Each structure stands twice: as C-alpha cells, then as structure tokens.
Amino acid sequence: MENDQRISGVLSRRAVLGGALAATAGVALGGTAAASPGGKRLRVLVATNEPWGTYHVSPLLAEARRRGWRLTQLVPDLSQIKPGDPVPTATPETAAAADLLVVAGAGDWPVECADRFRRLPLAASGLAYLGPQEAALARRLHPRLRVITAASPAAARAFAGYLGTRRSVRVVGSPQTDDLPRRVPEPGLVLVLTSVTHADDTGGAAPGTELLLAAAERLEAAGRRILVGLHPREDPALWDRYEISEVPSLEASARAEAAIGIPGTVFPLIAAVGTPLVGCVDPELTVPDYLLAVCSSTIDDAALAVSAVDKARLPGPETLADAIGPIGGSAGRLFDRWSKAARG
C-alpha cells in the first residue's frame, strides 16, 4: 500500500491496513477494479438518509473531478440547499440521465428514490455510521443491489445488520482518510465534538448535548482551551462562548491533545489522525459498538470529563484497524466498486 506513513507516533498506516485485512472475516476488501465501463465518465445519483444533508457526499467530489464523473445528490427540493454548496443537487424530477443510483441508507428518502429510479443499477454505500439494527424498509432494496460498500470491517458488519443482509460487504476505507492532516497537538487544547441538538427535516438529533456542554465547562474551568468542532447541522449559538473551529473537525483534531464528544462518524477518522477520544454517552443514545471502541473511555457524568481527558489514549492497533479500515486510495476503491456496479 502506498504512503505507509505514521498515523501517530505509535501506529503506522501499514499496521492499520494489515489489521483491517486480518479482521475482514465475513467482509471483502475492495481492491482496485477497472475504470469506468468502457472508459465512460459515469453519471451517479446519490440519496442519503439525511435528504438535504450534503456533507456526507462532499468528500467524494475530488475523486469525481479527477475521473470526470458527474456526481449529483438527490434532494426533495432545493429549499434547504445553501447558496454555494459545492455538492451538485437535483430533485428526482429535474435529475439528468444517470448510470447508477447509490443509496447511503435505507430510510424513507433513499428507498423512495430507489423506487423512482427503478431502471438504474443500484449500489448501497455506508457514507456515515448506521446502527446494526435492521431498517424497516431495507429489504425493499435487496433484489436490486449490485454492490454494498463500507469504510471498515466494523462498519461493514454494522451496515450488513442495518440492511438485514448476509451478502458480502466490500471494505473500501473512508475517502476522508486519503489525506489525513499531520498531527501537531497544542498543549492544553481539547477539541469538543458536537452532534445535533434538535432534529429537523434533514435528519435526527443525538442525545447528550447537555452532558457535553457541562463537560466543556468543567474542562475550561480546569484550564483547558476549548475548540469546538460543530456538526454541520448543530446550532452554533449553543457554543459561541468558545472558539469554534473554522476548518472541519477532522482537520481541527490534529491540533488537539484529546477530543471529547458525542460518538459519531468522525470518531474513527480522528483516531486515524492519532488523537485520542473520550465519548459522552446518554441513556437514550444508541451508536454502534465500534464507535465506542475507538474511545479511550466513555463518560455519563460531566464530573468525569477532566480525568478522562487527562488519561485519554488511543486503543490498540487491532481495534483501530477494525474501526478505521484501509487508509490511502479509499475514494478510488469506492468509485471502482461503483463503476463495476454500473456496468453490471
């Protein structure tokens, strides 16, 4: 594998890939396949469980540009698409002809899109974390699915459970780890990772914000500098007493001695940077076990925050490999799988 450089001082990228290969029982590592069918520049439609949330598609744009593909996210309407959003969007009524439909979940919207585009080849790709409980509509997708992909062995197991399938899930890695920032931690800096306090039409919320707010207060009182990595749909007003990162949370994590937050998709990615994590858990919060596994510890009481951050360490290489998946070339592997699905 190219670019076998360090993830941190103690964990190399080669170790992560090797661990992922060793942990792929029941899943398949997606290797490099042929390019687009007949050299064709593919036209791909994507539908996610968060109908207007383009942030899970944006990390794919660089590879789409490199290949000359047209990548378009399907949305119910344009009412919640911000001006200047880099992700091309269209409604099912206005979408141009395409070669492939990718569903990133089996919620109401992706399944509706699959029903609308019955003649298109269909792929399922886990672009964000999904719990292992089978989705109510998942089996409606089964007859048409040509390929299923996920970022890591652990994510593949969860995605298979979510889809209610025993089919092979191709492990391709996460495109966001293709260009990881170099970690240079600043003394005393803690990154606080928010989720979404209130559900809206674009997606649901994750309990735990009050705990995380209280934990941030405890950390600040103990002399830590707080840098907030906002979820794209979080209300920034809740966190305006602190410095809010102007760059994505993954990039910001390279500056932090540790990160604390509500476990989400970004957690394994931050672990890949080499930054240890503390998870804030709520009795009403349900996340896959692998997101908790990359945490040094989890807390359900803000009084534990300072001690947990002080003691935060990365888990072992096998745990990281299972949760992160292969690093380097991930977007290419994902698009290769889509290309094969498009040509059948």
Coordinates of N, CA and C in Angstrom, one line a residue, residues 16-17 20 151-153 171-174 177 320-327 330 333:
V16 N -2.5 -0.3 10.3 CA -3.9 -0.2 10.2 C -4.4 -1.1 9.1
L17 N -3.8 -1.0 7.9 CA -4.2 -1.8 6.8 C -4.0 -3.2 7.1
A20 N -6.7 -4.4 9.3 CA -8.0 -4.4 8.6 C -8.1 -5.7 7.8
A151 N -16.7 1.5 5.0 CA -15.4 2.1 5.2 C -14.5 1.1 5.9
S152 N -14.9 0.2 6.8 CA -14.1 -0.6 7.6 C -14.8 -1.9 7.9
P153 N -14.0 -2.9 8.4 CA -14.6 -4.2 8.7 C -15.8 -4.0 9.8
V171 N -15.1 -3.7 1.8 CA -14.4 -2.7 2.6 C -13.5 -1.8 1.8
V172 N -13.8 -0.5 1.7 CA -13.1 0.3 0.8 C -12.3 1.4 1.5
G173 N -12.5 1.6 2.8 CA -11.9 2.7 3.5 C -12.8 4.0 3.4
S174 N -12.4 5.0 4.1 CA -13.1 6.3 4.1 C -12.3 7.3 3.3
T177 N -9.9 9.8 4.9 CA -8.6 9.4 5.4 C -7.6 9.4 4.3
L320 N -8.2 -0.2 16.2 CA -8.2 0.9 15.3 C -8.4 0.4 13.8
A321 N -7.7 -0.7 13.5 CA -7.8 -1.3 12.1 C -9.2 -1.7 11.8
D322 N -9.8 -2.3 12.8 CA -11.2 -2.8 12.6 C -12.2 -1.6 12.4
A323 N -12.0 -0.5 13.1 CA -12.9 0.6 13.0 C -12.6 1.6 11.9
I324 N -11.3 1.7 11.5 CA -10.9 2.7 10.6 C -10.9 2.2 9.1
G325 N -10.4 0.9 9.0 CA -10.3 0.4 7.7 C -9.0 0.8 7.0
P326 N -8.9 0.4 5.7 CA -7.6 0.7 5.0 C -7.5 2.2 4.7
I327 N -6.3 2.7 4.7 CA -6.0 4.2 4.6 C -5.2 4.4 3.3
S330 N -8.8 5.3 -0.7 CA -10.2 4.9 -0.4 C -11.2 5.4 -1.4
R333 N -11.0 3.3 -4.5 CA -11.6 1.9 -4.3 C -13.2 2.0 -4.4

